[in-house]
Amino acid sequence: MLNSMTAYARKESQTESGTLVWELRSVNHRYLEPSIRLPDGFREIDTELRSIMRSHVQRGKLECMLRYEASSGEVQPIELNLELVTELHGAMDRIARILDNPAHISALDILQFPGVWQRTEEDLESIQQDALTLFAEALEELCAMRAREGARILPMIESRIDGIRAQVRAVRDQLPTIMDRQADAIRARIADLQEQIDDHRIEQELVIMLQKADVAEELDRLESHLKEIGNNLVKNEPVGRRLDFLMQELNREANTLSSKSLASSTSQQAVEIKVLIEQMREQIQNIE
């Protein structure tokens, strides 16, 4: 089961205190990189949010933003940090003595300073719990979309695997004929030299040259990697990194196949294999 790392989710909830809205965006990333933006009064739940996230997601860059709008017409009880207000007032007085023409600072300006006010403890705990519950629901929605995108990617990868296997079979079928033709061509060139050369030595050199040009091992490794990719596609766990590594191994074998090619048909097939690998790699980079 594949999960894409690209998804979006939005969940909204009406509570007694006001409206909570979570927006979650996920894009591909080598590791799990969360970014959580919280309004004042909700920063205490950051650790719990990250714990919930890690239980659902293992890879991807996640941007999570919480918006909160208090219910209109309701007086929301708040607590003032009077000690901080006093310190701010004293600091502003000292700054005003230094400046020639200091701007007027109002009480509203002070209230906007972080930490000056917060909701009462009882009300804060209730709305924080609502935010945690809503976040879990939004995260489940995000994961569901990641799963749907993964299901869409799966047939694209499988079609490329089938395409590479077809090219490998074609090369393998043509290989005996290509090797025989190469051996005949080498013997013909030696005969044209019109020099007396030991037949046993000729056969030895032929064997060495044809062994260097033999791509049977590369074809075997290509098929082995394709089988391992297929095994990973059905695992119920994140496999993106493992698949990315297998793409590198496939590409290495395809390059070797191309460099050892003895016929234009094999060269074309090696190029086609590399094209299919690149198409597959583009999809795999977005898999968790």
CSV table of C-alpha atoms in Angstrom, one decimal:
chain,number,residue,atom,x,y,z
A,1,MET,CA,0.0,0.0,0.0
A,2,LEU,CA,1.5,3.3,-1.1
A,3,ASN,CA,1.0,6.7,0.4
A,4,SER,CA,1.7,9.9,-1.4
A,5,MET,CA,3.4,12.7,0.4
A,6,THR,CA,1.2,15.3,-1.3
A,7,ALA,CA,-2.2,16.1,0.3
A,8,TYR,CA,-4.4,18.8,1.8
A,9,ALA,CA,-7.0,18.7,4.5
A,10,ARG,CA,-9.3,21.2,6.2
A,11,LYS,CA,-11.5,20.6,9.3
A,12,GLU,CA,-13.7,23.1,11.0
A,13,SER,CA,-15.6,22.8,14.3
A,14,GLN,CA,-18.1,25.1,16.1
A,15,THR,CA,-17.5,25.0,19.9
A,16,GLU,CA,-19.1,26.8,22.8
A,17,SER,CA,-16.2,29.2,22.9
A,18,GLY,CA,-15.8,29.8,19.1
A,19,THR,CA,-14.8,28.4,15.8
A,20,LEU,CA,-11.7,26.2,15.3
A,21,VAL,CA,-10.3,25.7,11.8
A,22,TRP,CA,-7.3,23.4,11.0
A,23,GLU,CA,-5.6,23.6,7.6
A,24,LEU,CA,-3.0,20.9,6.8
A,25,ARG,CA,-0.7,20.7,3.8
A,26,SER,CA,1.7,18.0,3.0
A,27,VAL,CA,4.5,17.9,0.3
A,28,ASN,CA,7.4,15.5,-0.3
A,29,HIS,CA,10.4,15.6,1.9
A,30,ARG,CA,13.2,13.2,2.7
A,31,TYR,CA,12.3,13.2,6.4
A,32,LEU,CA,9.3,14.3,8.5
A,33,GLU,CA,9.5,18.0,8.8
A,34,PRO,CA,6.5,19.5,10.7
A,35,SER,CA,5.6,23.2,10.8
A,36,ILE,CA,2.8,24.1,13.2
A,37,ARG,CA,1.4,27.6,13.5
A,38,LEU,CA,-0.8,28.2,16.6
A,39,PRO,CA,-2.6,31.3,17.9
A,40,ASP,CA,-2.0,32.6,21.4
A,41,GLY,CA,-3.5,30.3,24.0
A,42,PHE,CA,-2.7,27.1,22.1
A,43,ARG,CA,1.1,26.9,22.2
A,44,GLU,CA,1.0,24.5,25.2
A,45,ILE,CA,-0.4,21.7,23.0
A,46,ASP,CA,2.4,21.9,20.4
A,47,THR,CA,4.1,18.7,21.9
A,48,GLU,CA,0.9,16.7,21.8
A,49,LEU,CA,0.2,17.8,18.3
A,50,ARG,CA,3.6,16.6,17.1
A,51,SER,CA,3.1,13.3,18.9
A,52,ILE,CA,-0.3,12.8,17.2
A,53,MET,CA,1.4,13.6,13.9
A,54,ARG,CA,4.2,11.1,14.3
A,55,SER,CA,1.7,8.4,15.0
A,56,HIS,CA,0.1,9.0,11.5
A,57,VAL,CA,2.9,10.2,9.3
A,58,GLN,CA,6.6,9.3,8.9
A,59,ARG,CA,7.8,11.3,5.9
A,60,GLY,CA,6.9,14.6,4.3
A,61,LYS,CA,6.9,18.3,5.0
A,62,LEU,CA,3.7,19.1,6.9
A,63,GLU,CA,2.4,22.7,7.3
A,64,CYS,CA,-0.3,22.8,10.0
A,65,MET,CA,-2.2,26.1,10.8
A,66,LEU,CA,-4.9,26.6,13.4
A,67,ARG,CA,-7.2,29.5,13.3
A,68,TYR,CA,-9.5,30.4,16.2
A,69,GLU,CA,-12.4,32.9,16.2
A,70,ALA,CA,-14.2,33.5,19.5
A,71,SER,CA,-17.9,33.4,19.4
A,72,SER,CA,-19.5,36.8,18.8
A,73,GLY,CA,-21.5,38.3,21.7
A,74,GLU,CA,-19.7,36.3,24.4
A,75,VAL,CA,-17.4,37.8,26.9
A,76,GLN,CA,-14.2,35.6,26.9
A,77,PRO,CA,-12.6,35.7,30.3
A,78,ILE,CA,-8.9,36.5,30.2
A,79,GLU,CA,-6.1,36.8,32.7
A,80,LEU,CA,-3.6,39.6,32.5
A,81,ASN,CA,0.1,39.1,33.3
A,82,LEU,CA,0.3,42.3,35.4
A,83,GLU,CA,3.9,41.7,36.2
A,84,LEU,CA,4.8,41.7,32.5
A,85,VAL,CA,2.7,44.8,31.9
A,86,THR,CA,4.5,46.6,34.6
A,87,GLU,CA,7.9,45.7,33.2
A,88,LEU,CA,6.8,46.8,29.7
A,89,HIS,CA,5.6,50.1,31.0
A,90,GLY,CA,8.9,50.7,32.8
A,91,ALA,CA,10.8,49.8,29.7
A,92,MET,CA,8.8,52.2,27.6
A,93,ASP,CA,9.4,55.0,30.1
A,94,ARG,CA,13.1,54.4,29.9
A,95,ILE,CA,13.0,54.4,26.1
A,96,ALA,CA,10.9,57.6,26.0
A,97,ARG,CA,13.6,59.4,28.0
A,98,ILE,CA,16.2,58.5,25.3
A,99,LEU,CA,14.2,59.4,22.2
A,100,ASP,CA,13.5,63.0,21.1
A,101,ASN,CA,10.0,62.4,19.9
A,102,PRO,CA,8.7,59.0,21.1
A,103,ALA,CA,5.5,57.7,19.6
A,104,HIS,CA,2.5,57.3,22.0
A,105,ILE,CA,2.0,53.7,23.2
A,106,SER,CA,-1.6,52.8,24.0
A,107,ALA,CA,-3.0,50.0,26.3
A,108,LEU,CA,-4.0,48.2,23.1
A,109,ASP,CA,-0.4,48.1,22.0
A,110,ILE,CA,0.6,46.5,25.2
A,111,LEU,CA,-2.2,43.9,25.0
A,112,GLN,CA,-0.8,42.8,21.6
A,113,PHE,CA,2.6,41.9,23.2
A,114,PRO,CA,3.0,38.1,23.5
A,115,GLY,CA,2.2,36.8,26.9
A,116,VAL,CA,0.4,39.8,28.3
A,117,TRP,CA,-2.9,38.0,28.4
A,118,GLN,CA,-4.4,34.6,28.1
A,119,ARG,CA,-7.7,32.8,28.7
A,120,THR,CA,-8.6,31.5,32.1
A,121,GLU,CA,-7.3,28.1,32.8
A,122,GLU,CA,-10.6,26.3,32.8
A,123,ASP,CA,-11.7,27.7,29.4
A,124,LEU,CA,-8.3,27.3,27.9
A,125,GLU,CA,-8.1,23.6,28.7
A,126,SER,CA,-11.5,23.0,27.1
A,127,ILE,CA,-10.7,24.7,23.8
A,128,GLN,CA,-7.3,23.2,23.7
A,129,GLN,CA,-8.8,19.7,23.9
A,130,ASP,CA,-11.2,20.6,21.1
A,131,ALA,CA,-8.3,21.7,19.0
A,132,LEU,CA,-6.4,18.4,19.6
A,133,THR,CA,-9.5,16.4,18.7
A,134,LEU,CA,-10.1,18.4,15.5
A,135,PHE,CA,-6.4,18.1,14.6
A,136,ALA,CA,-6.6,14.3,14.8
A,137,GLU,CA,-9.6,14.3,12.5
A,138,ALA,CA,-7.9,16.6,10.0
A,139,LEU,CA,-4.8,14.4,10.1
A,140,GLU,CA,-6.9,11.3,9.3
A,141,GLU,CA,-8.4,13.2,6.4
A,142,LEU,CA,-5.0,14.1,5.2
A,143,CYS,CA,-3.8,10.5,5.5
A,144,ALA,CA,-6.8,9.3,3.5
A,145,MET,CA,-6.0,11.7,0.7
A,146,ARG,CA,-2.3,10.6,0.8
A,147,ALA,CA,-3.6,7.0,0.5
A,148,ARG,CA,-5.8,7.9,-2.5
A,149,GLU,CA,-2.9,9.6,-4.2
A,150,GLY,CA,-0.7,6.6,-3.5
A,151,ALA,CA,-3.3,4.3,-5.1
A,152,ARG,CA,-3.3,6.5,-8.2
A,153,ILE,CA,0.5,6.4,-8.4
A,154,LEU,CA,0.7,2.6,-8.1
A,155,PRO,CA,-0.5,1.6,-11.6
A,156,MET,CA,1.9,4.2,-13.1
A,157,ILE,CA,4.8,2.5,-11.4
A,158,GLU,CA,3.5,-1.0,-12.3
A,159,SER,CA,3.2,-0.1,-16.0
A,160,ARG,CA,6.9,1.1,-16.0
A,161,ILE,CA,8.0,-2.1,-14.3
A,162,ASP,CA,6.2,-4.1,-17.0
A,163,GLY,CA,7.8,-1.9,-19.7
A,164,ILE,CA,11.3,-2.5,-18.3
A,165,ARG,CA,10.7,-6.3,-18.0
A,166,ALA,CA,9.6,-6.3,-21.7
A,167,GLN,CA,12.8,-4.6,-22.7
A,168,VAL,CA,14.9,-7.0,-20.6
A,169,ARG,CA,13.2,-10.0,-22.2
A,170,ALA,CA,13.9,-8.5,-25.7
A,171,VAL,CA,17.6,-8.1,-24.9
A,172,ARG,CA,17.9,-11.5,-23.4
A,173,ASP,CA,16.2,-13.1,-26.5
A,174,GLN,CA,18.5,-11.3,-28.9
A,175,LEU,CA,21.7,-11.8,-26.8
A,176,PRO,CA,22.7,-15.3,-28.3
A,177,THR,CA,22.4,-14.0,-31.8
A,178,ILE,CA,24.3,-10.8,-31.1
A,179,MET,CA,27.1,-12.7,-29.4
A,180,ASP,CA,27.4,-15.2,-32.4
A,181,ARG,CA,27.4,-12.3,-34.9
A,182,GLN,CA,30.1,-10.6,-32.9
A,183,ALA,CA,32.2,-13.7,-32.7
A,184,ASP,CA,31.9,-14.2,-36.5
A,185,ALA,CA,32.8,-10.6,-37.1
A,186,ILE,CA,36.0,-10.9,-35.0
A,187,ARG,CA,37.0,-14.2,-36.8
A,188,ALA,CA,36.4,-12.5,-40.2
A,189,ARG,CA,38.6,-9.6,-39.3
A,190,ILE,CA,41.4,-11.9,-38.1
A,191,ALA,CA,41.1,-13.9,-41.3
A,192,ASP,CA,41.5,-10.6,-43.3
A,193,LEU,CA,44.9,-10.1,-41.6
A,194,GLN,CA,46.2,-13.1,-43.6
A,195,GLU,CA,48.6,-14.0,-40.8
A,196,GLN,CA,49.1,-17.3,-39.2
A,197,ILE,CA,47.6,-17.2,-35.7
A,198,ASP,CA,47.2,-20.1,-33.4
A,199,ASP,CA,43.5,-21.2,-33.4
A,200,HIS,CA,43.6,-22.0,-29.7
A,201,ARG,CA,44.8,-18.5,-28.9
A,202,ILE,CA,42.1,-17.0,-31.1
A,203,GLU,CA,39.4,-18.9,-29.2
A,204,GLN,CA,40.9,-17.7,-25.9
A,205,GLU,CA,40.8,-14.1,-27.0
A,206,LEU,CA,37.3,-14.5,-28.3
A,207,VAL,CA,36.1,-15.9,-25.0
A,208,ILE,CA,37.7,-13.0,-23.1
A,209,MET,CA,36.2,-10.4,-25.4
A,210,LEU,CA,32.7,-11.9,-25.4
A,211,GLN,CA,32.7,-12.3,-21.6
A,212,LYS,CA,33.4,-8.6,-21.3
A,213,ALA,CA,30.5,-7.8,-23.6
A,214,ASP,CA,28.1,-10.4,-22.0
A,215,VAL,CA,25.2,-8.5,-20.3
A,216,ALA,CA,23.4,-11.6,-18.8
A,217,GLU,CA,24.4,-10.6,-15.3
A,218,GLU,CA,23.1,-7.1,-15.7
A,219,LEU,CA,19.8,-8.5,-17.1
A,220,ASP,CA,19.6,-10.8,-14.1
A,221,ARG,CA,20.2,-7.9,-11.6
A,222,LEU,CA,17.6,-5.8,-13.4
A,223,GLU,CA,15.0,-8.5,-13.0
A,224,SER,CA,16.0,-9.0,-9.4
A,225,HIS,CA,15.6,-5.3,-8.6
A,226,LEU,CA,12.2,-5.2,-10.4
A,227,LYS,CA,11.1,-8.1,-8.3
A,228,GLU,CA,12.2,-6.4,-5.1
A,229,ILE,CA,10.3,-3.2,-6.2
A,230,GLY,CA,7.2,-5.3,-6.7
A,231,ASN,CA,7.6,-6.8,-3.2
A,232,ASN,CA,7.8,-3.3,-1.7
A,233,LEU,CA,4.8,-2.0,-3.5
A,234,VAL,CA,2.5,-4.3,-1.5
A,235,LYS,CA,4.0,-3.7,2.0
A,236,ASN,CA,1.8,-1.9,4.5
A,237,GLU,CA,4.6,0.5,5.6
A,238,PRO,CA,6.5,3.5,4.2
A,239,VAL,CA,8.7,2.3,1.4
A,240,GLY,CA,9.7,5.5,-0.4
A,241,ARG,CA,13.3,5.5,0.6
A,242,ARG,CA,13.8,1.9,-0.2
A,243,LEU,CA,12.2,2.4,-3.6
A,244,ASP,CA,14.4,5.4,-4.3
A,245,PHE,CA,17.5,3.3,-3.5
A,246,LEU,CA,16.3,0.6,-5.9
A,247,MET,CA,15.9,3.3,-8.6
A,248,GLN,CA,19.6,4.1,-8.3
A,249,GLU,CA,20.4,0.4,-8.6
A,250,LEU,CA,18.3,0.0,-11.7
A,251,ASN,CA,19.9,3.0,-13.3
A,252,ARG,CA,23.3,1.7,-12.6
A,253,GLU,CA,22.6,-1.6,-14.3
A,254,ALA,CA,21.0,0.2,-17.3
A,255,ASN,CA,24.1,2.3,-17.7
A,256,THR,CA,26.3,-0.8,-17.7
A,257,LEU,CA,24.0,-2.5,-20.2
A,258,SER,CA,24.3,0.6,-22.5
A,259,SER,CA,28.1,0.7,-22.2
A,260,LYS,CA,28.5,-3.0,-23.0
A,261,SER,CA,26.1,-2.9,-25.9
A,262,LEU,CA,27.3,-4.7,-29.1
A,263,ALA,CA,24.3,-3.8,-31.2
A,264,SER,CA,22.2,-0.7,-32.0
A,265,SER,CA,19.0,-2.6,-30.9
A,266,THR,CA,20.5,-3.2,-27.4
A,267,SER,CA,21.6,0.4,-27.2
A,268,GLN,CA,18.0,1.5,-28.0
A,269,GLN,CA,16.6,-0.9,-25.5
A,270,ALA,CA,19.0,0.4,-22.8
A,271,VAL,CA,17.9,4.0,-23.5
A,272,GLU,CA,14.2,2.9,-23.2
A,273,ILE,CA,14.9,1.2,-19.9
A,274,LYS,CA,16.6,4.4,-18.6
A,275,VAL,CA,13.6,6.5,-19.7
A,276,LEU,CA,11.2,4.2,-17.9
A,277,ILE,CA,13.4,4.2,-14.8
A,278,GLU,CA,13.4,8.1,-14.8
A,279,GLN,CA,9.6,8.2,-15.2
A,280,MET,CA,9.2,5.7,-12.3
A,281,ARG,CA,11.7,7.7,-10.1
A,282,GLU,CA,9.7,10.9,-10.6
A,283,GLN,CA,6.6,9.2,-9.1
A,284,ILE,CA,8.6,7.4,-6.3
A,285,GLN,CA,10.1,10.7,-5.1
A,286,ASN,CA,6.5,11.6,-3.9
A,287,ILE,CA,5.9,8.3,-2.0
A,288,GLU,CA,6.2,8.2,1.8
